[in-house]
mmCIF file of C-alpha atoms in Angstrom:
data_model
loop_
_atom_site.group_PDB
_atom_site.id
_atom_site.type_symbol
_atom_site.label_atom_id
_atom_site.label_comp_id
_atom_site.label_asym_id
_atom_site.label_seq_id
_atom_site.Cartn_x
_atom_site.Cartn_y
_atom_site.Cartn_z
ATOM 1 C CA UNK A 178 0.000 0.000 0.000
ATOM 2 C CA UNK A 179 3.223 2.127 0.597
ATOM 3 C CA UNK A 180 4.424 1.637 -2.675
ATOM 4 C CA UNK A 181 1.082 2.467 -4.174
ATOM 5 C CA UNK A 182 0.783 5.708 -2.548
ATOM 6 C CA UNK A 183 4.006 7.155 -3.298
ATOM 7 C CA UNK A 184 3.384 5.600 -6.824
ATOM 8 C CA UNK A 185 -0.060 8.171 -6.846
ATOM 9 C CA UNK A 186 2.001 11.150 -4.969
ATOM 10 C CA UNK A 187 4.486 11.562 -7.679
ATOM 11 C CA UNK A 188 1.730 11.571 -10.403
ATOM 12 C CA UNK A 189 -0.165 14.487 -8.176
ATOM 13 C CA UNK A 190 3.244 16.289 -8.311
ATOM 14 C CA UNK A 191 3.055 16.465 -12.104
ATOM 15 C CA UNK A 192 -0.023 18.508 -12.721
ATOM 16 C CA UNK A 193 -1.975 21.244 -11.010
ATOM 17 C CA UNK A 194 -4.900 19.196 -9.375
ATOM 18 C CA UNK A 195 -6.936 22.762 -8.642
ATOM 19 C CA UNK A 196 -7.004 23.499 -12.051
ATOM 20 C CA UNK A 197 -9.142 23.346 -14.821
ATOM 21 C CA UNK A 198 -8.071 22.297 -18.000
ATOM 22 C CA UNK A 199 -9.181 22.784 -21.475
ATOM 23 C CA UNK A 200 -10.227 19.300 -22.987
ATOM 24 C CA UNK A 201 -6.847 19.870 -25.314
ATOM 25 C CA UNK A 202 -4.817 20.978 -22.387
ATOM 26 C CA UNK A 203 -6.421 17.779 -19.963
ATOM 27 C CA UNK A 204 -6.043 15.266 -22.465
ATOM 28 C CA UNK A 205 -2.167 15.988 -22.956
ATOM 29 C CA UNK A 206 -1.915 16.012 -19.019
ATOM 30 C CA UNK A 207 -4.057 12.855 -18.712
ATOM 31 C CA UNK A 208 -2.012 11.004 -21.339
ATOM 32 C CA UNK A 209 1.394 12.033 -19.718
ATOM 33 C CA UNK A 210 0.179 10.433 -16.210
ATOM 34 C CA UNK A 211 0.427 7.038 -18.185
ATOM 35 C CA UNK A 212 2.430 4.828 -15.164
ATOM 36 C CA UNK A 213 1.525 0.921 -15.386
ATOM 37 C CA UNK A 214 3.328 -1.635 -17.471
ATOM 38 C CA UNK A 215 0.234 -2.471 -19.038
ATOM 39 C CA UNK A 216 -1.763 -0.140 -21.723
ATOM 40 C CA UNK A 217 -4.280 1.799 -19.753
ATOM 41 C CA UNK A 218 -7.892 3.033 -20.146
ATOM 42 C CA UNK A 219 -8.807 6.626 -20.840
ATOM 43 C CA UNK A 220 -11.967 7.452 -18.871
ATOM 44 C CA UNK A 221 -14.225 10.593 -18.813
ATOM 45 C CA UNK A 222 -16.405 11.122 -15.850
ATOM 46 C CA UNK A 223 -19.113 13.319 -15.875
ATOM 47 C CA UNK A 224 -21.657 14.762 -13.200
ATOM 48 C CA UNK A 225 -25.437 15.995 -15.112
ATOM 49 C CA UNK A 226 -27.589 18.116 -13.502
ATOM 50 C CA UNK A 227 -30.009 15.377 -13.450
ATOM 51 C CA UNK A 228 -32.433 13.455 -11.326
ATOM 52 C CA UNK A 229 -32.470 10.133 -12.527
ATOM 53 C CA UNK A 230 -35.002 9.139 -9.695
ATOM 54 C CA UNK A 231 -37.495 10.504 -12.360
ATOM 55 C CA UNK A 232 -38.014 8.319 -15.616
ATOM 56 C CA UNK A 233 -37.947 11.658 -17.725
ATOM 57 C CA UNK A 234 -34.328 12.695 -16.226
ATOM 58 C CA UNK A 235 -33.009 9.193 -17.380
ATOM 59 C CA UNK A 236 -29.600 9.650 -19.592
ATOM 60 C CA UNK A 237 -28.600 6.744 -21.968
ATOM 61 C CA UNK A 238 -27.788 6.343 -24.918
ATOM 62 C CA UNK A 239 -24.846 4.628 -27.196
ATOM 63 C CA UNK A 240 -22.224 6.038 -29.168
ATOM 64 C CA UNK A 241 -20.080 4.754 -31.831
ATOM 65 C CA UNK A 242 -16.473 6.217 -30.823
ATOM 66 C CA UNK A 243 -14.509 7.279 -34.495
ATOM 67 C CA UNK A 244 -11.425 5.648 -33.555
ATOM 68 C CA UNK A 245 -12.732 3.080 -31.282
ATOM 69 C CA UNK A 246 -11.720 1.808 -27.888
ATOM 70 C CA UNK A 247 -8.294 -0.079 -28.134
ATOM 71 C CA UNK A 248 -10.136 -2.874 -26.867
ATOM 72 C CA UNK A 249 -11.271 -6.236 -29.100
ATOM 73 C CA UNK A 250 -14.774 -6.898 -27.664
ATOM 74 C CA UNK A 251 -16.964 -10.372 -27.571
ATOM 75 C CA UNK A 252 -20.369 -9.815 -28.960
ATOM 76 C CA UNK A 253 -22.891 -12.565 -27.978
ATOM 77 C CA UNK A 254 -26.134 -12.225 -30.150
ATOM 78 C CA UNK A 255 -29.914 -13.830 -29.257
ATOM 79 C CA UNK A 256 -31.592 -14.467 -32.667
ATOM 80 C CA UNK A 257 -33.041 -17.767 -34.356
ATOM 81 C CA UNK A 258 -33.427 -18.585 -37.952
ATOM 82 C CA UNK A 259 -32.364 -16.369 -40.881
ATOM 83 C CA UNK A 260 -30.878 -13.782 -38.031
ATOM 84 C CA UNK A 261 -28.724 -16.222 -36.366
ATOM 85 C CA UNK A 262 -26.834 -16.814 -39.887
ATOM 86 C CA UNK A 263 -26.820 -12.985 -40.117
ATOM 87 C CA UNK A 264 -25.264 -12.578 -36.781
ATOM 88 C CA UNK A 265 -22.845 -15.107 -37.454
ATOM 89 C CA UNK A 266 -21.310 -13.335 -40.846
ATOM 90 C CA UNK A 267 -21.300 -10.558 -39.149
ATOM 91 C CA UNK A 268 -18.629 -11.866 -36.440
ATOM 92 C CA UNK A 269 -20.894 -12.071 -33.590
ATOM 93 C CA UNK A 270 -18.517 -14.732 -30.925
ATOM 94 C CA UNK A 271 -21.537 -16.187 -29.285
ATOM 95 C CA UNK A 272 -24.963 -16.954 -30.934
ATOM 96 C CA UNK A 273 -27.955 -18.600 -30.249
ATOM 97 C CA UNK A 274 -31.104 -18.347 -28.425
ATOM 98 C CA UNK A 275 -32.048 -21.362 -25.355
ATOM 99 C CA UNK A 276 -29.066 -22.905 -25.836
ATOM 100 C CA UNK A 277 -27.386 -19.448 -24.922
ATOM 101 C CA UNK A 278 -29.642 -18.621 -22.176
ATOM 102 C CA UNK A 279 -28.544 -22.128 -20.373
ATOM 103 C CA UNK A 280 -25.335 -21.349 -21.320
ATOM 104 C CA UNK A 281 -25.295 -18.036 -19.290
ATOM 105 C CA UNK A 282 -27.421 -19.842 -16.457
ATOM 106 C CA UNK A 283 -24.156 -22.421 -15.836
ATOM 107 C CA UNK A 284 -21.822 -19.086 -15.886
ATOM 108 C CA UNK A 285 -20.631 -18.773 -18.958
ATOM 109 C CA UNK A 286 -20.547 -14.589 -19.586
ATOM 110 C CA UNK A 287 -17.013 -14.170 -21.183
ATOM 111 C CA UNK A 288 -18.265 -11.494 -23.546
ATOM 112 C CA UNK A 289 -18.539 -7.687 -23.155
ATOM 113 C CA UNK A 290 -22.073 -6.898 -25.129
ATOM 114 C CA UNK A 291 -25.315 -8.646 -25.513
ATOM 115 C CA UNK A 292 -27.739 -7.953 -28.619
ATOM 116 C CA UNK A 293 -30.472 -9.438 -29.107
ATOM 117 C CA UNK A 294 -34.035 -9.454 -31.868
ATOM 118 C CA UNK A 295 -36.615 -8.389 -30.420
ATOM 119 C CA UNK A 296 -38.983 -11.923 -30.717
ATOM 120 C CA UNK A 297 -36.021 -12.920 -28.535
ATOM 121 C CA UNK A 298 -36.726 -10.607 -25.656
ATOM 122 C CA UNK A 299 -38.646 -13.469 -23.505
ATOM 123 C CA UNK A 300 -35.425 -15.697 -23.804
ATOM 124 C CA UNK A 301 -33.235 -12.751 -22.849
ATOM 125 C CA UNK A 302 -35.626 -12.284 -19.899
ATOM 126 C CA UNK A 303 -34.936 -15.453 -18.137
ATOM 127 C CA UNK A 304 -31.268 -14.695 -17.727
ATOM 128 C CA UNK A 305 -32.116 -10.708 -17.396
ATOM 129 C CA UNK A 306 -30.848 -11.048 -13.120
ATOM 130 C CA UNK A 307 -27.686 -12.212 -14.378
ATOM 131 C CA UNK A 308 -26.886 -9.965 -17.524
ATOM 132 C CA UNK A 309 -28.404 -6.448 -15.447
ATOM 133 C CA UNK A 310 -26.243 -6.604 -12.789
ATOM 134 C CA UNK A 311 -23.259 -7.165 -15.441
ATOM 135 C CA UNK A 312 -24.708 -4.119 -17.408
ATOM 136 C CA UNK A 313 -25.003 -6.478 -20.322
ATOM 137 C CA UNK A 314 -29.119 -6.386 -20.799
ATOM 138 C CA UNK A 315 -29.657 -5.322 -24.933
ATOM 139 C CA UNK A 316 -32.038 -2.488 -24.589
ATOM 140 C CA UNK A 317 -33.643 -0.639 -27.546
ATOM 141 C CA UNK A 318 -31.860 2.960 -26.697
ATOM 142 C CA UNK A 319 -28.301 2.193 -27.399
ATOM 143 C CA UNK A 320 -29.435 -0.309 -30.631
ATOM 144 C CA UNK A 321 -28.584 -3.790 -28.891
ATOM 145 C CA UNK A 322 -32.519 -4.369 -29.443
ATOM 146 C CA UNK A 323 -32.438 -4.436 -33.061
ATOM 147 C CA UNK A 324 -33.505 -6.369 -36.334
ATOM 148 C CA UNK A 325 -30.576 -5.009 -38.141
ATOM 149 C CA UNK A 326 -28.236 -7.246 -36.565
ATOM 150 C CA UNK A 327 -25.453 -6.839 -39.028
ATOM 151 C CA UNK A 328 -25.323 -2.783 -38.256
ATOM 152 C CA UNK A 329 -25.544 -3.712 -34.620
ATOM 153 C CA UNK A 330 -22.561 -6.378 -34.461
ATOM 154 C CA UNK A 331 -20.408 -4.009 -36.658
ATOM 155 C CA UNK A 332 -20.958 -1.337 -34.332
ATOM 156 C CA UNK A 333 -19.934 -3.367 -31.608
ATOM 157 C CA UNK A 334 -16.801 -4.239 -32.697
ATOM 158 C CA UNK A 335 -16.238 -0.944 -33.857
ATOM 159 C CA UNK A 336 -15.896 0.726 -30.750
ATOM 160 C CA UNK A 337 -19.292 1.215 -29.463
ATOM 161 C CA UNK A 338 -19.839 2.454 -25.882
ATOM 162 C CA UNK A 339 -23.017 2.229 -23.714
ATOM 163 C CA UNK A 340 -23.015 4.922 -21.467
ATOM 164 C CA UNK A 341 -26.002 5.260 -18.493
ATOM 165 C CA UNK A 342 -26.158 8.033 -15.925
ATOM 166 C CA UNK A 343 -26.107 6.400 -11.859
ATOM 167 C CA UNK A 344 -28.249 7.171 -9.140
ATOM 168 C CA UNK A 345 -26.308 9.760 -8.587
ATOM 169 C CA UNK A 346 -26.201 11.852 -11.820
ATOM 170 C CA UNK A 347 -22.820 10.316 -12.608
ATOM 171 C CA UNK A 348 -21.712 8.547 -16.061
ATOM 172 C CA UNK A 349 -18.747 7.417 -16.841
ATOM 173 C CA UNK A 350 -17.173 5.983 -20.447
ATOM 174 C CA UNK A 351 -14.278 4.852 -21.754
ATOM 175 C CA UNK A 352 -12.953 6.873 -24.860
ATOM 176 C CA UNK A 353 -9.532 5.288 -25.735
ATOM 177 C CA UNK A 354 -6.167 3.671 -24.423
ATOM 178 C CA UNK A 355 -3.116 5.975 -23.070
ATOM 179 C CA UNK A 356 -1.212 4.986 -26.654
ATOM 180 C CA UNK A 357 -3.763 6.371 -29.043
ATOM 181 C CA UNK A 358 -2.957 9.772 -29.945
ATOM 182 C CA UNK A 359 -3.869 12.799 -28.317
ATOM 183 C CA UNK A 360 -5.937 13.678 -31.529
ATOM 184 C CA UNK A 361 -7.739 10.450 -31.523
ATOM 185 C CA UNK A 362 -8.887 10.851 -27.808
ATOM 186 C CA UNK A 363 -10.193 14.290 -28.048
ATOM 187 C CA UNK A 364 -12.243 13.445 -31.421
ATOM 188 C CA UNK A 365 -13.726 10.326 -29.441
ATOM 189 C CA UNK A 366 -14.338 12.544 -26.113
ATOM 190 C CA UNK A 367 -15.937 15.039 -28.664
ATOM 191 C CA UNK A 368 -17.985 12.057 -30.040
ATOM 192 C CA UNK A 369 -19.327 11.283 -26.861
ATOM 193 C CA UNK A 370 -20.249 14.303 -26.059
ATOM 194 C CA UNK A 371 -22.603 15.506 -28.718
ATOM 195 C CA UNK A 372 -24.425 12.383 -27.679
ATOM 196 C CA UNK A 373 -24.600 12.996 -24.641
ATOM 197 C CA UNK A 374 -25.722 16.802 -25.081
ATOM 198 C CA UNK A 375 -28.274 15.390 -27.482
ATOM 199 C CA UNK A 376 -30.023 13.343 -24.915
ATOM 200 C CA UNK A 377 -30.030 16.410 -22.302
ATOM 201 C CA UNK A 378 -33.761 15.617 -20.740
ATOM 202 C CA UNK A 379 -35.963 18.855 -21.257
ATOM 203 C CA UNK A 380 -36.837 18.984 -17.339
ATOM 204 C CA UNK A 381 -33.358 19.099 -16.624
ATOM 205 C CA UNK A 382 -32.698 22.672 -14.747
ATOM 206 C CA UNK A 383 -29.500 24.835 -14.204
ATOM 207 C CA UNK A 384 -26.012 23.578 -15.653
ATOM 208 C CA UNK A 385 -26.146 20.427 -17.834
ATOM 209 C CA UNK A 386 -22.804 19.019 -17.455
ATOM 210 C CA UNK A 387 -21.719 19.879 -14.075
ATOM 211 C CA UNK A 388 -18.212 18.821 -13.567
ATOM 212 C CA UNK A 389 -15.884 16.868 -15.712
ATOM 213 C CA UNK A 390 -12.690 14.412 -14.762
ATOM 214 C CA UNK A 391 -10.317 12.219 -17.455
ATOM 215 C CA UNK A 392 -8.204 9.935 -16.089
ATOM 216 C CA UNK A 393 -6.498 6.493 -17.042
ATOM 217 C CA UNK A 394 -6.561 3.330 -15.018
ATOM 218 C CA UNK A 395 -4.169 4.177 -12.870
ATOM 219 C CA UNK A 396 -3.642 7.534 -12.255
ATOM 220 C CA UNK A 397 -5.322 10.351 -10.362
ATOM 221 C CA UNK A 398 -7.896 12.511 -12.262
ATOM 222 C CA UNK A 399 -7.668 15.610 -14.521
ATOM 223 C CA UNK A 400 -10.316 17.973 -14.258
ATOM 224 C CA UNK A 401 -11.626 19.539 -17.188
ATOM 225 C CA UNK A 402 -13.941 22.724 -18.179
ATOM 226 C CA UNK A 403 -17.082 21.582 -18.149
ATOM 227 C CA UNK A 404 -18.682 24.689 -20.102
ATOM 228 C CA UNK A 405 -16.741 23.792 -22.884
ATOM 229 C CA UNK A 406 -18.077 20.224 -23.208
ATOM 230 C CA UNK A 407 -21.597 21.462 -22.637
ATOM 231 C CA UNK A 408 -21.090 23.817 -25.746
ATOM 232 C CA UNK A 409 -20.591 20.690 -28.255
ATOM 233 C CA UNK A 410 -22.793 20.527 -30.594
#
């Protein structure tokens, strides 16, 4: 624990922690806190002046990120008949529709998005305790319930990220690894963004996007101007 704290001390010593940086400016410091011996995740956390206690306050949504997320992701589809061979071109990893649903019932969850047709909703259902909790469930507002399973595969594996505000107003999303340029982070946090301002709920009141952090997997967070993310369009 020693170790780890003097580890986090001498990445506080390399930026201002009071200060608020420009996405450009935060980004650069973010990426330049990169520590571990392993390729680390670029996060954005966000705080919305939202009460997600009411239905009409809810933020979620799905974006697909332009240079993706650095990371290869397992898509497991539920569809049956001419949608299951559809899924399959398309590069789903795991397919199929009872069989799948036992499958997940004995454990087996070793992928990191579900999408499913909607006739296959009731299947999905019976395995919905284990998939919520996981934040796996397909739902219809970030296109994981979808007849266009092709689209909804590609995006997948494209880089698409699910992104749901707490109980809290908080939401957090990955937008990139430390070794993807500093250009390719900022047009993915940009990315994110609009969709994010797109889905502000009319009943929402005062400041939108409250305060703003980016950080990697290891290293304290940069705080960044949240004005300036709320004026993306």
């Amino acid at each position: 624990m020693a170790k780890l704290a003097k580890r986090v001390e001498k990445l506080n010593e390399q930026f201002d922690k009071e200060k608020v940086y420009s996405l450009e400016e935060g980004l650069g410091v973010a990426k330049s806190l990169a520590s571990a011996k392993f390729d680390e995740t670029v996060e954005v956390a966000l705080r919305l002046g939202v009460d997600p206690r009411h239905a009409d306050q809810m933020v979620r949504g799905a974006v697909v990120l332009p240079h993706g997320t650095g990371k290869k992701v397992r898509v497991a589809v539920f569809a049956k008949d001419v949608k299951l061979d559809e899924a399959k071109e398309a590069g789903a990893d795991v397919v199929g529709g009872e069989d799948l649903a036992e499958e997940i019932k004995n454990g087996n969850t070793n992928f990191d998005m579900v999408i499913a047709t909607p006739d296959m909703m009731a299947v999905v259902g019976k395995v919905g305790r284990i998939l919520g909790p996981k934040g796996l469930m397909p739902n219809p507002k970030t296109g994981t319930v979808t007849m266009d399973i092709k689209k909804a595969v590609s995006n997948a594996k494209s880089g698409q990220v699910n992104f749901r505000v707490d109980k809290k107003g908080n939401l957090h999303a990955p937008i990139g690894k430390a070794s993807f340029k500093q250009e390719q982070l900022q047009d993915n946090m940009l990315e994110l963004v609009r969709a994010i301002n797109r889905l502000k709920p009319s009943t929402s009141k005062g400041k939108y996007i409250r305060n703003s952090v980016v950080s990697l997997t290891m290293s304290p967070g940069v705080r960044l101007n949240a004005q300036e993310l709320m004026d993306v369009k």
